[in-house]
PDB file of C-alpha atoms in Angstrom:
ATOM      1  CA  MET A   1      -3.180 -40.993  20.574  1.00  0.00           C
ATOM      2  CA  ILE A   2      -2.741 -42.656  17.019  1.00  0.00           C
ATOM      3  CA  TRP A   3       1.240 -41.031  17.071  1.00  0.00           C
ATOM      4  CA  PHE A   4       1.038 -42.486  20.590  1.00  0.00           C
ATOM      5  CA  LEU A   5       0.262 -45.609  19.764  1.00  0.00           C
ATOM      6  CA  LEU A   6       2.374 -45.807  16.602  1.00  0.00           C
ATOM      7  CA  LEU A   7       5.723 -44.774  18.456  1.00  0.00           C
ATOM      8  CA  VAL A   8       5.192 -47.784  20.918  1.00  0.00           C
ATOM      9  CA  PHE A   9       4.631 -50.252  18.125  1.00  0.00           C
ATOM     10  CA  VAL A  10       8.117 -49.108  16.272  1.00  0.00           C
ATOM     11  CA  PHE A  11       9.541 -48.983  19.919  1.00  0.00           C
ATOM     12  CA  ALA A  12       8.376 -52.396  20.496  1.00  0.00           C
ATOM     13  CA  SER A  13       9.258 -53.805  17.328  1.00  0.00           C
ATOM     14  CA  VAL A  14      13.129 -52.351  17.765  1.00  0.00           C
ATOM     15  CA  LEU A  15      13.293 -53.694  20.848  1.00  0.00           C
ATOM     16  CA  GLY A  16      11.924 -57.035  19.711  1.00  0.00           C
ATOM     17  CA  TYR A  17      14.633 -56.791  16.633  1.00  0.00           C
ATOM     18  CA  PHE A  18      17.610 -56.309  19.005  1.00  0.00           C
ATOM     19  CA  GLN A  19      15.957 -59.280  21.347  1.00  0.00           C
ATOM     20  CA  ALA A  20      15.446 -57.080  24.821  1.00  0.00           C
ATOM     21  CA  PRO A  21      14.332 -58.818  27.841  1.00  0.00           C
ATOM     22  CA  ILE A  22      10.016 -59.264  27.795  1.00  0.00           C
ATOM     23  CA  TRP A  23      10.862 -57.089  31.482  1.00  0.00           C
ATOM     24  CA  PHE A  24      12.622 -54.401  29.870  1.00  0.00           C
ATOM     25  CA  MET A  25       9.843 -53.972  27.344  1.00  0.00           C
ATOM     26  CA  TYR A  26       7.341 -53.751  29.769  1.00  0.00           C
ATOM     27  CA  GLY A  27       8.836 -51.602  32.113  1.00  0.00           C
ATOM     28  CA  VAL A  28       9.582 -48.971  29.012  1.00  0.00           C
ATOM     29  CA  LEU A  29       5.971 -49.430  27.764  1.00  0.00           C
ATOM     30  CA  ALA A  30       4.660 -48.958  31.630  1.00  0.00           C
ATOM     31  CA  VAL A  31       7.102 -45.468  31.658  1.00  0.00           C
ATOM     32  CA  MET A  32       5.643 -43.928  28.182  1.00  0.00           C
ATOM     33  CA  ILE A  33       1.888 -44.918  29.062  1.00  0.00           C
ATOM     34  CA  ILE A  34       2.465 -42.965  32.825  1.00  0.00           C
ATOM     35  CA  PHE A  35       4.072 -40.567  30.828  1.00  0.00           C
ATOM     36  CA  PHE A  36       0.926 -40.089  29.013  1.00  0.00           C
ATOM     37  CA  LEU A  37      -1.060 -40.140  31.625  1.00  0.00           C
ATOM     38  CA  ILE A  38       0.755 -37.539  33.278  1.00  0.00           C
ATOM     39  CA  ARG A  39       0.671 -35.133  30.269  1.00  0.00           C
ATOM     40  CA  ASN A  40      -2.811 -35.264  29.593  1.00  0.00           C
ATOM     41  CA  PRO A  41      -4.574 -33.323  32.198  1.00  0.00           C
ATOM     42  CA  LEU A  42      -7.954 -34.572  31.477  1.00  0.00           C
ATOM     43  CA  VAL A  43      -7.417 -37.894  33.221  1.00  0.00           C
ATOM     44  CA  PHE A  44      -5.934 -37.108  36.843  1.00  0.00           C
ATOM     45  CA  GLY A  45      -5.659 -32.829  36.489  1.00  0.00           C
ATOM     46  CA  LYS A  46      -6.258 -30.809  39.222  1.00  0.00           C
ATOM     47  CA  ASP A  47      -6.415 -27.572  37.218  1.00  0.00           C
ATOM     48  CA  PRO A  48      -9.800 -26.963  35.097  1.00  0.00           C
ATOM     49  CA  GLU A  49      -8.296 -24.085  33.523  1.00  0.00           C
ATOM     50  CA  LYS A  50      -5.218 -25.789  31.850  1.00  0.00           C
ATOM     51  CA  MET A  51      -7.805 -28.365  31.106  1.00  0.00           C
ATOM     52  CA  MET A  52      -9.672 -25.955  29.009  1.00  0.00           C
ATOM     53  CA  VAL A  53      -6.468 -24.827  27.668  1.00  0.00           C
ATOM     54  CA  TYR A  54      -5.863 -28.415  26.663  1.00  0.00           C
ATOM     55  CA  LEU A  55      -9.399 -28.823  25.180  1.00  0.00           C
ATOM     56  CA  LYS A  56      -8.797 -25.439  23.473  1.00  0.00           C
ATOM     57  CA  LYS A  57      -5.751 -26.683  21.415  1.00  0.00           C
ATOM     58  CA  SER A  58      -6.582 -30.051  20.532  1.00  0.00           C
ATOM     59  CA  LYS A  59      -7.195 -31.215  17.151  1.00  0.00           C
ATOM     60  CA  ALA A  60      -9.273 -34.444  17.929  1.00  0.00           C
ATOM     61  CA  PRO A  61     -13.173 -33.502  17.334  1.00  0.00           C
ATOM     62  CA  HIS A  62     -14.469 -35.279  20.038  1.00  0.00           C
ATOM     63  CA  LEU A  63     -12.323 -32.646  22.419  1.00  0.00           C
ATOM     64  CA  GLN A  64     -13.032 -29.864  20.415  1.00  0.00           C
ATOM     65  CA  PHE A  65     -16.856 -31.006  20.694  1.00  0.00           C
ATOM     66  CA  LEU A  66     -16.158 -30.687  24.528  1.00  0.00           C
ATOM     67  CA  PHE A  67     -14.695 -27.350  24.318  1.00  0.00           C
ATOM     68  CA  TYR A  68     -17.515 -25.743  22.434  1.00  0.00           C
ATOM     69  CA  PHE A  69     -20.121 -27.228  24.888  1.00  0.00           C
ATOM     70  CA  LEU A  70     -18.389 -26.408  27.737  1.00  0.00           C
ATOM     71  CA  HIS A  71     -18.270 -22.546  26.317  1.00  0.00           C
ATOM     72  CA  GLY A  72     -22.266 -22.683  25.504  1.00  0.00           C
ATOM     73  CA  ASP A  73     -21.517 -22.613  22.509  1.00  0.00           C
ATOM     74  CA  LEU A  74     -23.946 -25.670  20.565  1.00  0.00           C
ATOM     75  CA  SER A  75     -23.791 -24.585  17.140  1.00  0.00           C
ATOM     76  CA  ALA A  76     -19.932 -25.087  17.458  1.00  0.00           C
ATOM     77  CA  ALA A  77     -20.325 -27.836  19.336  1.00  0.00           C
ATOM     78  CA  GLU A  78     -22.824 -29.466  16.718  1.00  0.00           C
ATOM     79  CA  ASP A  79     -20.170 -28.471  13.826  1.00  0.00           C
ATOM     80  CA  ALA A  80     -17.486 -30.365  15.511  1.00  0.00           C
ATOM     81  CA  MET A  81     -19.604 -33.655  16.328  1.00  0.00           C
ATOM     82  CA  GLY A  82     -19.777 -33.910  12.824  1.00  0.00           C
ATOM     83  CA  ASN A  83     -16.314 -34.672  12.349  1.00  0.00           C
ATOM     84  CA  ILE A  84     -16.373 -37.309  15.273  1.00  0.00           C
ATOM     85  CA  ARG A  85     -15.698 -40.947  13.577  1.00  0.00           C
ATOM     86  CA  SER A  86     -16.588 -43.132  16.922  1.00  0.00           C
ATOM     87  CA  LYS A  87     -20.148 -43.629  16.677  1.00  0.00           C
ATOM     88  CA  LYS A  88     -20.467 -44.150  20.512  1.00  0.00           C
ATOM     89  CA  ALA A  89     -19.301 -40.663  20.978  1.00  0.00           C
ATOM     90  CA  LYS A  90     -21.107 -39.534  18.299  1.00  0.00           C
ATOM     91  CA  GLN A  91     -23.908 -40.495  20.164  1.00  0.00           C
ATOM     92  CA  GLY A  92     -22.690 -39.214  23.494  1.00  0.00           C
ATOM     93  CA  SER A  93     -22.028 -35.631  21.788  1.00  0.00           C
ATOM     94  CA  LYS A  94     -25.800 -35.781  20.297  1.00  0.00           C
ATOM     95  CA  LEU A  95     -27.254 -36.684  23.585  1.00  0.00           C
ATOM     96  CA  MET A  96     -25.342 -34.212  25.477  1.00  0.00           C
ATOM     97  CA  ILE A  97     -26.902 -30.821  22.752  1.00  0.00           C
ATOM     98  CA  LEU A  98     -30.489 -32.845  23.439  1.00  0.00           C
ATOM     99  CA  MET A  99     -30.455 -32.497  26.984  1.00  0.00           C
ATOM    100  CA  GLU A 100     -28.691 -29.363  27.520  1.00  0.00           C
ATOM    101  CA  ARG A 101     -31.463 -27.718  24.806  1.00  0.00           C
ATOM    102  CA  LYS A 102     -34.207 -29.895  27.002  1.00  0.00           C
ATOM    103  CA  GLU A 103     -34.982 -32.163  23.960  1.00  0.00           C
ATOM    104  CA  TYR A 104     -36.169 -34.790  25.981  1.00  0.00           C
ATOM    105  CA  ARG A 105     -38.306 -37.004  23.639  1.00  0.00           C
ATOM    106  CA  LYS A 106     -35.610 -36.961  21.156  1.00  0.00           C
ATOM    107  CA  ALA A 107     -33.108 -37.427  23.765  1.00  0.00           C
ATOM    108  CA  LYS A 108     -35.189 -40.860  24.828  1.00  0.00           C
ATOM    109  CA  ASP A 109     -35.457 -41.975  21.136  1.00  0.00           C
ATOM    110  CA  LEU A 110     -31.630 -41.782  21.155  1.00  0.00           C
ATOM    111  CA  LEU A 111     -31.063 -43.728  24.811  1.00  0.00           C
ATOM    112  CA  ALA A 112     -33.231 -46.779  23.194  1.00  0.00           C
ATOM    113  CA  LYS A 113     -30.318 -46.880  20.811  1.00  0.00           C
ATOM    114  CA  MET A 114     -27.722 -47.172  23.091  1.00  0.00           C
ATOM    115  CA  SER A 115     -26.297 -50.153  24.904  1.00  0.00           C
ATOM    116  CA  GLY A 116     -27.015 -50.116  29.139  1.00  0.00           C
ATOM    117  CA  HIS A 117     -24.335 -48.077  29.976  1.00  0.00           C
ATOM    118  CA  LYS A 118     -23.672 -45.594  33.226  1.00  0.00           C
ATOM    119  CA  THR A 119     -24.244 -42.815  31.044  1.00  0.00           C
ATOM    120  CA  LYS A 120     -28.122 -44.275  29.584  1.00  0.00           C
ATOM    121  CA  TRP A 121     -28.861 -44.728  32.956  1.00  0.00           C
ATOM    122  CA  TYR A 122     -28.023 -41.077  34.292  1.00  0.00           C
ATOM    123  CA  ALA A 123     -29.588 -39.420  31.191  1.00  0.00           C
ATOM    124  CA  LEU A 124     -32.699 -41.234  31.600  1.00  0.00           C
ATOM    125  CA  SER A 125     -32.724 -40.355  35.204  1.00  0.00           C
ATOM    126  CA  ASP A 126     -32.183 -37.047  34.807  1.00  0.00           C
ATOM    127  CA  ILE A 127     -34.584 -36.855  32.144  1.00  0.00           C
ATOM    128  CA  ALA A 128     -37.196 -38.796  34.861  1.00  0.00           C
ATOM    129  CA  ILE A 129     -36.044 -35.598  37.054  1.00  0.00           C
ATOM    130  CA  GLN A 130     -37.206 -32.840  35.009  1.00  0.00           C
ATOM    131  CA  GLU A 131     -40.653 -34.909  33.971  1.00  0.00           C
ATOM    132  CA  GLU A 132     -41.351 -35.977  37.466  1.00  0.00           C
ATOM    133  CA  ASP A 133     -41.355 -39.049  37.106  1.00  0.00           C
ATOM    134  CA  VAL A 134     -40.723 -40.579  40.450  1.00  0.00           C
ATOM    135  CA  ASP A 135     -40.945 -44.144  39.551  1.00  0.00           C
ATOM    136  CA  SER A 136     -38.641 -44.296  36.309  1.00  0.00           C
ATOM    137  CA  PHE A 137     -36.560 -42.089  38.388  1.00  0.00           C
ATOM    138  CA  LYS A 138     -36.012 -44.937  40.644  1.00  0.00           C
ATOM    139  CA  GLN A 139     -35.973 -47.401  38.362  1.00  0.00           C
ATOM    140  CA  TYR A 140     -32.811 -45.891  36.349  1.00  0.00           C
ATOM    141  CA  LYS A 141     -31.044 -44.629  39.588  1.00  0.00           C
ATOM    142  CA  GLU A 142     -30.716 -47.804  40.960  1.00  0.00           C
ATOM    143  CA  LYS A 143     -29.114 -49.250  37.794  1.00  0.00           C
ATOM    144  CA  LEU A 144     -26.360 -46.259  38.420  1.00  0.00           C
ATOM    145  CA  ASN A 145     -23.496 -47.346  41.018  1.00  0.00           C
ATOM    146  CA  ASP A 146     -21.184 -44.284  40.014  1.00  0.00           C
ATOM    147  CA  THR A 147     -20.882 -42.466  42.964  1.00  0.00           C
ATOM    148  CA  PHE A 148     -19.993 -39.216  40.917  1.00  0.00           C
ATOM    149  CA  LEU A 149     -23.588 -39.666  38.732  1.00  0.00           C
ATOM    150  CA  LEU A 150     -24.958 -40.356  41.701  1.00  0.00           C
ATOM    151  CA  ASN A 151     -23.897 -37.249  43.391  1.00  0.00           C
ATOM    152  CA  LEU A 152     -24.898 -35.284  39.698  1.00  0.00           C
ATOM    153  CA  LEU A 153     -28.526 -36.421  40.418  1.00  0.00           C
ATOM    154  CA  GLU A 154     -28.825 -35.386  43.426  1.00  0.00           C
ATOM    155  CA  VAL A 155     -27.338 -31.262  42.009  1.00  0.00           C
ATOM    156  CA  ASP A 156     -30.188 -31.875  39.584  1.00  0.00           C
ATOM    157  CA  GLN A 157     -32.567 -32.630  42.016  1.00  0.00           C
ATOM    158  CA  ALA A 158     -31.912 -29.640  44.167  1.00  0.00           C
ATOM    159  CA  VAL A 159     -31.722 -27.693  41.160  1.00  0.00           C
ATOM    160  CA  PHE A 160     -35.233 -28.473  39.878  1.00  0.00           C
ATOM    161  CA  ASP A 161     -36.592 -27.794  42.891  1.00  0.00           C
ATOM    162  CA  GLY A 162     -35.478 -24.615  42.995  1.00  0.00           C
ATOM    163  CA  LYS A 163     -32.496 -25.122  45.984  1.00  0.00           C
ATOM    164  CA  ARG A 164     -29.564 -23.900  43.870  1.00  0.00           C
ATOM    165  CA  GLU A 165     -27.849 -22.902  47.292  1.00  0.00           C
ATOM    166  CA  GLU A 166     -27.835 -26.490  48.063  1.00  0.00           C
ATOM    167  CA  ALA A 167     -26.976 -27.529  44.583  1.00  0.00           C
ATOM    168  CA  VAL A 168     -23.683 -25.525  44.982  1.00  0.00           C
ATOM    169  CA  ALA A 169     -22.874 -26.591  48.152  1.00  0.00           C
ATOM    170  CA  LEU A 170     -22.915 -30.204  47.244  1.00  0.00           C
ATOM    171  CA  LEU A 171     -20.775 -29.031  44.089  1.00  0.00           C
ATOM    172  CA  GLU A 172     -18.638 -27.189  46.571  1.00  0.00           C
ATOM    173  CA  ASN A 173     -17.920 -30.558  48.490  1.00  0.00           C
ATOM    174  CA  MET A 174     -17.511 -33.127  45.688  1.00  0.00           C
ATOM    175  CA  ILE A 175     -14.851 -30.779  43.814  1.00  0.00           C
ATOM    176  CA  PRO A 176     -12.033 -31.294  46.101  1.00  0.00           C
ATOM    177  CA  LYS A 177     -11.919 -35.021  46.007  1.00  0.00           C
ATOM    178  CA  LEU A 178     -12.218 -35.299  41.892  1.00  0.00           C
ATOM    179  CA  ARG A 179      -9.881 -35.160  39.176  1.00  0.00           C
ATOM    180  CA  GLY A 180      -9.819 -34.768  34.971  1.00  0.00           C
ATOM    181  CA  TYR A 181     -13.480 -34.754  33.253  1.00  0.00           C
ATOM    182  CA  LYS A 182     -15.578 -35.127  36.368  1.00  0.00           C
ATOM    183  CA  LEU A 183     -13.672 -32.572  38.100  1.00  0.00           C
ATOM    184  CA  LEU A 184     -13.895 -30.295  34.654  1.00  0.00           C
ATOM    185  CA  THR A 185     -17.830 -31.234  34.755  1.00  0.00           C
ATOM    186  CA  ALA A 186     -18.903 -30.271  38.047  1.00  0.00           C
ATOM    187  CA  VAL A 187     -17.103 -26.957  37.653  1.00  0.00           C
ATOM    188  CA  GLN A 188     -19.089 -25.888  34.860  1.00  0.00           C
ATOM    189  CA  VAL A 189     -22.095 -27.170  36.317  1.00  0.00           C
ATOM    190  CA  ARG A 190     -21.440 -25.140  39.394  1.00  0.00           C
ATOM    191  CA  LYS A 191     -20.611 -22.377  37.071  1.00  0.00           C
ATOM    192  CA  GLN A 192     -24.420 -22.561  34.886  1.00  0.00           C
ATOM    193  CA  ILE A 193     -26.188 -22.612  38.380  1.00  0.00           C
ATOM    194  CA  LEU A 194     -24.035 -19.669  39.444  1.00  0.00           C
ATOM    195  CA  GLU A 195     -25.132 -17.790  36.168  1.00  0.00           C
ATOM    196  CA  GLY A 196     -28.416 -18.992  36.482  1.00  0.00           C
ATOM    197  CA  LYS A 197     -28.389 -20.919  33.184  1.00  0.00           C
ATOM    198  CA  VAL A 198     -30.050 -23.713  34.506  1.00  0.00           C
TER     199      VAL A 198
END
């Protein structure tokens, strides 16, 4: 990502030096951004296998964390998390590990430090499902307006209620409409349910 931004800066400087028209500069920038988005399968990708290969080859600590986390290797994921520089990304990664290990008290403490974001409301709703706290569940769910996360809560509720086949059916209906990170998440959740890991 840094190389991409550096390339854009150098290119913009060269075009500015030669006094290229502004519409030309914006056009070239738009083409470069589209090229970057198409090249990154985590944005609009439709093939989970290609996305996993991309994560495996990535040098970015957050993407390495995701690779290990999605493969269920939590100790390697924690090692990769130690290299993440962004405070927000590190908190999100730590939250994912705490939720996976069902350490809900620690997760709540971490969530209390995080700003009100859809990830926070989803995590608190999921914890409320696990703790059978109906009032908290309704309260946090009302703050969510992301359709994907609301559907994942339905899946979580079905799994908690022991309706694994219903949860898999919900995911099967979601998967054809998803792209990128959301698709990868849904595929991995379905895999965990089918393997009995959740």
